[in-house]
Amino acid sequence: MSKFQNGKDFLNKHTLVLPINQSTNRQIIFPCHLGIIFIGNVSTSMLNKLRFHLEQTFDSFFYGIQFIKNVNIRPEIFELRVKEEHNLLNKSSEKVLLQPTNKFYEIIVDKKFEYKLDIGLGLTNLPIYSSSNEKLLFLFGEAHIKYMSAIVSTHNLIDLFNLEDLKLEKMERRIFKEVIHEIGHLILDCGHCINDYCVMHFSKNIKEIDSKSIYLCEKCKSKLKKVRERDNI
Ligand SMILES: [Zn+2]
Ligand SMILES: [Zn+2]
């Protein structure tokens, strides 16, 4: 059976590996150390704006945000466990190599140890698929609560066939939303929000990312407030 038999539903999904009710004991006390790890060929020019948005959303949750640049997948493991698939978004006849999310968690967990981080988020230009559900191809991002790690892929955040899309600002805003979304999963220990304007809303395509805001809704803000009160920050 073709992986695309069910059409676009398989595309562009992001998922939580562990649903909230299966997540384990609290592992982190806030404030904590957050690291953003640039894996592959991702521009770091957005770094200050990203820091601004993270600090604005998760005010006082971090001692600081470290940016770890120029991290690459080691050549000897690059081709391991990859999936070769057509990218339907960019309508190219060429197949691309998708990397499994576990490979990124391995890198991130490693960097967390090296840089003494509590939460690590990888940002990559490479296309990804979910190691926990291999039907989920070309993910925007995924969070893994047990590892306190997340990965965001910029690969499908730009539609090369849509000229409008080439605006850098628009592209960056999508990245910021997805980064905040995945970190939101880790901090709030929650699933998706039903408010389609909330940054914690699940987006199945870039149009839906564009139509949601970069902010938490009031309900999600109150969840954040509860974590804040719990940890006295
Ligand atoms: Zn999500
Ligand atoms: Zn919400």
PDB file of N, CA and C in Angstrom, residues 14 140 157 173-182 185 192-193 195-216:
ATOM      1  N   HIS A  14       2.686  16.830  12.630  1.00  0.00           N
ATOM      2  CA  HIS A  14       3.638  16.717  13.711  1.00  0.00           C
ATOM      3  C   HIS A  14       2.902  16.069  14.864  1.00  0.00           C
ATOM      4  N   PHE A 140       6.579  18.932  10.376  1.00  0.00           N
ATOM      5  CA  PHE A 140       7.104  20.255  10.728  1.00  0.00           C
ATOM      6  C   PHE A 140       7.930  20.148  12.004  1.00  0.00           C
ATOM      7  N   LEU A 157       8.435  24.204   5.385  1.00  0.00           N
ATOM      8  CA  LEU A 157       7.827  25.470   5.807  1.00  0.00           C
ATOM      9  C   LEU A 157       7.885  26.502   4.695  1.00  0.00           C
ATOM     10  N   ARG A 173       8.511  33.550  10.458  1.00  0.00           N
ATOM     11  CA  ARG A 173       7.387  33.524  11.391  1.00  0.00           C
ATOM     12  C   ARG A 173       6.850  32.095  11.580  1.00  0.00           C
ATOM     13  N   ARG A 174       6.838  31.347  10.494  1.00  0.00           N
ATOM     14  CA  ARG A 174       6.414  29.939  10.590  1.00  0.00           C
ATOM     15  C   ARG A 174       7.378  29.165  11.490  1.00  0.00           C
ATOM     16  N   ILE A 175       8.659  29.426  11.308  1.00  0.00           N
ATOM     17  CA  ILE A 175       9.655  28.719  12.138  1.00  0.00           C
ATOM     18  C   ILE A 175       9.441  29.078  13.610  1.00  0.00           C
ATOM     19  N   PHE A 176       9.266  30.366  13.891  1.00  0.00           N
ATOM     20  CA  PHE A 176       9.081  30.788  15.290  1.00  0.00           C
ATOM     21  C   PHE A 176       7.852  30.099  15.895  1.00  0.00           C
ATOM     22  N   LYS A 177       6.777  30.054  15.116  1.00  0.00           N
ATOM     23  CA  LYS A 177       5.548  29.421  15.634  1.00  0.00           C
ATOM     24  C   LYS A 177       5.784  27.947  15.943  1.00  0.00           C
ATOM     25  N   GLU A 178       6.477  27.268  15.043  1.00  0.00           N
ATOM     26  CA  GLU A 178       6.693  25.832  15.261  1.00  0.00           C
ATOM     27  C   GLU A 178       7.641  25.572  16.424  1.00  0.00           C
ATOM     28  N   VAL A 179       8.639  26.437  16.582  1.00  0.00           N
ATOM     29  CA  VAL A 179       9.565  26.281  17.715  1.00  0.00           C
ATOM     30  C   VAL A 179       8.807  26.502  19.028  1.00  0.00           C
ATOM     31  N   ILE A 180       8.018  27.571  19.093  1.00  0.00           N
ATOM     32  CA  ILE A 180       7.239  27.859  20.308  1.00  0.00           C
ATOM     33  C   ILE A 180       6.266  26.705  20.576  1.00  0.00           C
ATOM     34  N   HIS A 181       5.647  26.207  19.516  1.00  0.00           N
ATOM     35  CA  HIS A 181       4.694  25.092  19.627  1.00  0.00           C
ATOM     36  C   HIS A 181       5.359  23.865  20.271  1.00  0.00           C
ATOM     37  N   GLU A 182       6.513  23.471  19.769  1.00  0.00           N
ATOM     38  CA  GLU A 182       7.161  22.259  20.296  1.00  0.00           C
ATOM     39  C   GLU A 182       7.662  22.476  21.722  1.00  0.00           C
ATOM     40  N   HIS A 185       4.816  22.137  24.043  1.00  0.00           N
ATOM     41  CA  HIS A 185       4.507  20.741  24.407  1.00  0.00           C
ATOM     42  C   HIS A 185       5.354  20.305  25.602  1.00  0.00           C
ATOM     43  N   HIS A 192      -2.587  19.124  21.918  1.00  0.00           N
ATOM     44  CA  HIS A 192      -2.924  20.273  21.092  1.00  0.00           C
ATOM     45  C   HIS A 192      -4.129  21.038  21.626  1.00  0.00           C
ATOM     46  N   CYS A 193      -4.125  22.326  21.316  1.00  0.00           N
ATOM     47  CA  CYS A 193      -5.200  23.209  21.775  1.00  0.00           C
ATOM     48  C   CYS A 193      -6.283  23.269  20.690  1.00  0.00           C
ATOM     49  N   ASN A 195      -8.298  25.754  20.154  1.00  0.00           N
ATOM     50  CA  ASN A 195      -8.438  27.124  19.647  1.00  0.00           C
ATOM     51  C   ASN A 195      -7.538  27.287  18.407  1.00  0.00           C
ATOM     52  N   ASP A 196      -8.174  27.505  17.245  1.00  0.00           N
ATOM     53  CA  ASP A 196      -7.350  27.486  16.023  1.00  0.00           C
ATOM     54  C   ASP A 196      -6.507  28.746  15.828  1.00  0.00           C
ATOM     55  N   TYR A 197      -6.610  29.677  16.746  1.00  0.00           N
ATOM     56  CA  TYR A 197      -5.767  30.872  16.696  1.00  0.00           C
ATOM     57  C   TYR A 197      -4.541  30.717  17.618  1.00  0.00           C
ATOM     58  N   CYS A 198      -4.583  29.696  18.462  1.00  0.00           N
ATOM     59  CA  CYS A 198      -3.524  29.484  19.465  1.00  0.00           C
ATOM     60  C   CYS A 198      -2.311  28.811  18.833  1.00  0.00           C
ATOM     61  N   VAL A 199      -1.136  29.185  19.271  1.00  0.00           N
ATOM     62  CA  VAL A 199       0.096  28.600  18.719  1.00  0.00           C
ATOM     63  C   VAL A 199       0.195  27.098  19.026  1.00  0.00           C
ATOM     64  N   MET A 200      -0.549  26.640  20.032  1.00  0.00           N
ATOM     65  CA  MET A 200      -0.540  25.206  20.367  1.00  0.00           C
ATOM     66  C   MET A 200      -1.571  24.405  19.552  1.00  0.00           C
ATOM     67  N   HIS A 201      -2.215  25.068  18.609  1.00  0.00           N
ATOM     68  CA  HIS A 201      -3.149  24.363  17.714  1.00  0.00           C
ATOM     69  C   HIS A 201      -2.342  23.521  16.731  1.00  0.00           C
ATOM     70  N   PHE A 202      -2.848  22.355  16.406  1.00  0.00           N
ATOM     71  CA  PHE A 202      -2.177  21.488  15.450  1.00  0.00           C
ATOM     72  C   PHE A 202      -2.385  22.019  14.028  1.00  0.00           C
ATOM     73  N   SER A 203      -1.298  22.166  13.278  1.00  0.00           N
ATOM     74  CA  SER A 203      -1.420  22.656  11.893  1.00  0.00           C
ATOM     75  C   SER A 203      -1.027  21.546  10.940  1.00  0.00           C
ATOM     76  N   LYS A 204      -1.933  21.219  10.022  1.00  0.00           N
ATOM     77  CA  LYS A 204      -1.571  20.120   9.134  1.00  0.00           C
ATOM     78  C   LYS A 204      -0.896  20.603   7.844  1.00  0.00           C
ATOM     79  N   ASN A 205      -0.901  21.903   7.613  1.00  0.00           N
ATOM     80  CA  ASN A 205      -0.195  22.432   6.447  1.00  0.00           C
ATOM     81  C   ASN A 205       0.244  23.874   6.731  1.00  0.00           C
ATOM     82  N   ILE A 206       1.012  24.444   5.786  1.00  0.00           N
ATOM     83  CA  ILE A 206       1.554  25.782   6.064  1.00  0.00           C
ATOM     84  C   ILE A 206       0.460  26.851   6.127  1.00  0.00           C
ATOM     85  N   LYS A 207      -0.613  26.615   5.386  1.00  0.00           N
ATOM     86  CA  LYS A 207      -1.732  27.568   5.429  1.00  0.00           C
ATOM     87  C   LYS A 207      -2.266  27.675   6.863  1.00  0.00           C
ATOM     88  N   GLU A 208      -2.364  26.527   7.508  1.00  0.00           N
ATOM     89  CA  GLU A 208      -2.871  26.536   8.884  1.00  0.00           C
ATOM     90  C   GLU A 208      -1.864  27.149   9.860  1.00  0.00           C
ATOM     91  N   ILE A 209      -0.590  26.989   9.549  1.00  0.00           N
ATOM     92  CA  ILE A 209       0.416  27.649  10.399  1.00  0.00           C
ATOM     93  C   ILE A 209       0.259  29.164  10.248  1.00  0.00           C
ATOM     94  N   ASP A 210       0.096  29.605   8.993  1.00  0.00           N
ATOM     95  CA  ASP A 210      -0.049  31.045   8.741  1.00  0.00           C
ATOM     96  C   ASP A 210      -1.291  31.623   9.412  1.00  0.00           C
ATOM     97  N   SER A 211      -2.340  30.816   9.489  1.00  0.00           N
ATOM     98  CA  SER A 211      -3.567  31.401  10.025  1.00  0.00           C
ATOM     99  C   SER A 211      -3.632  31.357  11.556  1.00  0.00           C
ATOM    100  N   LYS A 212      -2.735  30.615  12.198  1.00  0.00           N
ATOM    101  CA  LYS A 212      -2.742  30.701  13.666  1.00  0.00           C
ATOM    102  C   LYS A 212      -1.780  31.804  14.114  1.00  0.00           C
ATOM    103  N   SER A 213      -1.944  32.256  15.333  1.00  0.00           N
ATOM    104  CA  SER A 213      -1.088  33.334  15.816  1.00  0.00           C
ATOM    105  C   SER A 213       0.193  32.750  16.403  1.00  0.00           C
ATOM    106  N   ILE A 214       1.072  33.645  16.801  1.00  0.00           N
ATOM    107  CA  ILE A 214       2.327  33.198  17.415  1.00  0.00           C
ATOM    108  C   ILE A 214       2.168  33.098  18.947  1.00  0.00           C
ATOM    109  N   TYR A 215       0.973  33.402  19.425  1.00  0.00           N
ATOM    110  CA  TYR A 215       0.736  33.484  20.873  1.00  0.00           C
ATOM    111  C   TYR A 215      -0.054  32.306  21.442  1.00  0.00           C
ATOM    112  N   LEU A 216       0.087  32.119  22.731  1.00  0.00           N
ATOM    113  CA  LEU A 216      -0.740  31.152  23.451  1.00  0.00           C
ATOM    114  C   LEU A 216      -2.109  31.778  23.692  1.00  0.00           C
TER     115      LEU A 216
END
